[in-house]
PDB file of C-alpha atoms in Angstrom:
ATOM      1  CA  MET A   1      72.894 -28.543   9.656  1.00  0.00           C
ATOM      2  CA  SER A   2      71.023 -31.770  10.235  1.00  0.00           C
ATOM      3  CA  LEU A   3      72.590 -35.194   9.591  1.00  0.00           C
ATOM      4  CA  LEU A   4      69.780 -37.376   8.259  1.00  0.00           C
ATOM      5  CA  ASN A   5      70.830 -40.456   6.258  1.00  0.00           C
ATOM      6  CA  GLU A   6      67.254 -41.144   5.116  1.00  0.00           C
ATOM      7  CA  GLN A   7      66.316 -42.848   1.856  1.00  0.00           C
ATOM      8  CA  ILE A   8      64.573 -40.610  -0.702  1.00  0.00           C
ATOM      9  CA  ASP A   9      62.769 -41.074  -4.011  1.00  0.00           C
ATOM     10  CA  VAL A  10      64.488 -39.216  -6.845  1.00  0.00           C
ATOM     11  CA  ARG A  11      63.425 -38.368 -10.386  1.00  0.00           C
ATOM     12  CA  SER A  12      66.441 -37.795 -12.583  1.00  0.00           C
ATOM     13  CA  THR A  13      67.088 -35.973 -15.831  1.00  0.00           C
ATOM     14  CA  HIS A  14      68.112 -37.899 -18.946  1.00  0.00           C
ATOM     15  CA  GLY A  15      71.733 -37.163 -17.981  1.00  0.00           C
ATOM     16  CA  GLY A  16      71.275 -38.835 -14.596  1.00  0.00           C
ATOM     17  CA  ASN A  17      71.269 -35.696 -12.445  1.00  0.00           C
ATOM     18  CA  PRO A  18      68.484 -35.360  -9.863  1.00  0.00           C
ATOM     19  CA  ALA A  19      65.620 -33.117 -11.013  1.00  0.00           C
ATOM     20  CA  GLN A  20      63.404 -33.507  -7.951  1.00  0.00           C
ATOM     21  CA  PHE A  21      63.096 -35.710  -4.898  1.00  0.00           C
ATOM     22  CA  THR A  22      60.574 -36.603  -2.245  1.00  0.00           C
ATOM     23  CA  TRP A  23      61.557 -36.616   1.414  1.00  0.00           C
ATOM     24  CA  ARG A  24      59.147 -37.146   4.309  1.00  0.00           C
ATOM     25  CA  GLY A  25      56.201 -36.628   1.979  1.00  0.00           C
ATOM     26  CA  HIS A  26      57.449 -33.295   0.606  1.00  0.00           C
ATOM     27  CA  THR A  27      58.738 -32.695  -2.909  1.00  0.00           C
ATOM     28  CA  PHE A  28      61.853 -30.636  -3.532  1.00  0.00           C
ATOM     29  CA  ARG A  29      62.857 -29.300  -6.936  1.00  0.00           C
ATOM     30  CA  VAL A  30      66.579 -29.355  -7.643  1.00  0.00           C
ATOM     31  CA  ARG A  31      67.599 -25.949  -8.943  1.00  0.00           C
ATOM     32  CA  ARG A  32      71.220 -26.928  -9.644  1.00  0.00           C
ATOM     33  CA  VAL A  33      73.955 -29.373  -8.705  1.00  0.00           C
ATOM     34  CA  ILE A  34      76.645 -27.461  -6.815  1.00  0.00           C
ATOM     35  CA  GLY A  35      79.139 -30.328  -6.561  1.00  0.00           C
ATOM     36  CA  ASP A  36      79.582 -34.063  -7.132  1.00  0.00           C
ATOM     37  CA  TRP A  37      82.209 -36.085  -5.245  1.00  0.00           C
ATOM     38  CA  PRO A  38      82.938 -39.767  -4.580  1.00  0.00           C
ATOM     39  CA  ALA A  39      81.605 -40.557  -1.092  1.00  0.00           C
ATOM     40  CA  ARG A  40      83.884 -42.061   1.532  1.00  0.00           C
ATOM     41  CA  ALA A  41      83.538 -45.724   2.378  1.00  0.00           C
ATOM     42  CA  GLU A  42      81.409 -46.459   5.431  1.00  0.00           C
ATOM     43  CA  SER A  43      84.360 -47.884   7.354  1.00  0.00           C
ATOM     44  CA  PRO A  44      88.139 -48.018   6.872  1.00  0.00           C
ATOM     45  CA  GLY A  45      89.323 -50.927   4.754  1.00  0.00           C
ATOM     46  CA  THR A  46      86.004 -51.220   2.951  1.00  0.00           C
ATOM     47  CA  PRO A  47      86.397 -51.459  -0.829  1.00  0.00           C
ATOM     48  CA  ALA A  48      85.411 -48.357  -2.748  1.00  0.00           C
ATOM     49  CA  THR A  49      81.863 -48.370  -4.037  1.00  0.00           C
ATOM     50  CA  GLN A  50      80.145 -46.356  -6.681  1.00  0.00           C
ATOM     51  CA  VAL A  51      78.585 -43.942  -4.184  1.00  0.00           C
ATOM     52  CA  HIS A  52      78.601 -40.247  -5.039  1.00  0.00           C
ATOM     53  CA  LEU A  53      77.770 -37.289  -2.862  1.00  0.00           C
ATOM     54  CA  LEU A  54      75.937 -34.475  -4.594  1.00  0.00           C
ATOM     55  CA  ARG A  55      75.423 -31.047  -3.044  1.00  0.00           C
ATOM     56  CA  VAL A  56      72.352 -29.451  -4.568  1.00  0.00           C
ATOM     57  CA  SER A  57      70.476 -26.197  -4.358  1.00  0.00           C
ATOM     58  CA  ALA A  58      66.842 -27.225  -3.899  1.00  0.00           C
ATOM     59  CA  GLU A  59      63.501 -25.547  -3.364  1.00  0.00           C
ATOM     60  CA  SER A  60      60.594 -26.924  -1.326  1.00  0.00           C
ATOM     61  CA  GLU A  61      56.970 -26.954  -2.484  1.00  0.00           C
ATOM     62  CA  ALA A  62      56.514 -23.711  -0.535  1.00  0.00           C
ATOM     63  CA  GLY A  63      59.440 -22.080  -2.340  1.00  0.00           C
ATOM     64  CA  GLN A  64      61.858 -22.327   0.597  1.00  0.00           C
ATOM     65  CA  PRO A  65      65.452 -22.582  -0.714  1.00  0.00           C
ATOM     66  CA  SER A  66      67.909 -24.998   0.859  1.00  0.00           C
ATOM     67  CA  ILE A  67      71.314 -26.568   0.288  1.00  0.00           C
ATOM     68  CA  ILE A  68      71.096 -30.354   0.559  1.00  0.00           C
ATOM     69  CA  ASP A  69      73.633 -33.183   0.363  1.00  0.00           C
ATOM     70  CA  ILE A  70      72.318 -36.381  -1.227  1.00  0.00           C
ATOM     71  CA  THR A  71      74.099 -39.592  -2.181  1.00  0.00           C
ATOM     72  CA  ARG A  72      73.505 -42.071  -4.974  1.00  0.00           C
ATOM     73  CA  ASP A  73      74.639 -45.667  -4.779  1.00  0.00           C
ATOM     74  CA  ALA A  74      75.062 -46.666  -8.431  1.00  0.00           C
ATOM     75  CA  ALA A  75      75.210 -50.389  -7.605  1.00  0.00           C
ATOM     76  CA  SER A  76      71.739 -50.439  -6.018  1.00  0.00           C
ATOM     77  CA  ASP A  77      70.388 -47.228  -7.634  1.00  0.00           C
ATOM     78  CA  THR A  78      69.314 -45.917  -4.224  1.00  0.00           C
ATOM     79  CA  TRP A  79      69.402 -42.310  -3.104  1.00  0.00           C
ATOM     80  CA  THR A  80      69.861 -41.006   0.437  1.00  0.00           C
ATOM     81  CA  MET A  81      69.390 -37.541   1.897  1.00  0.00           C
ATOM     82  CA  ARG A  82      72.483 -36.979   4.028  1.00  0.00           C
ATOM     83  CA  ARG A  83      72.356 -33.375   5.238  1.00  0.00           C
ATOM     84  CA  GLN A  84      70.207 -30.312   5.004  1.00  0.00           C
ATOM     85  CA  TRP A  85      72.090 -27.068   5.471  1.00  0.00           C
ATOM     86  CA  GLN A  86      69.786 -24.382   6.807  1.00  0.00           C
TER      87      GLN A  86
END
């Protein structure tokens, strides 16, 4: 597992789920969303935000499968790649 916390560009479906994303110049296709949870606040005592953690099954351009955790901050509409499980 690698902890990354790097911003990514995401293309979403009409329902708002990620369909594909670009990370470090490589495009990954989201095969399915495995789970969707509210993310923890950055520090204790911080008000809850509209950040959700999504665990997805994704496939690289070369067809390499991977499980990846990404977050979406609904307030700023930004996406972050949190972890890549090998």
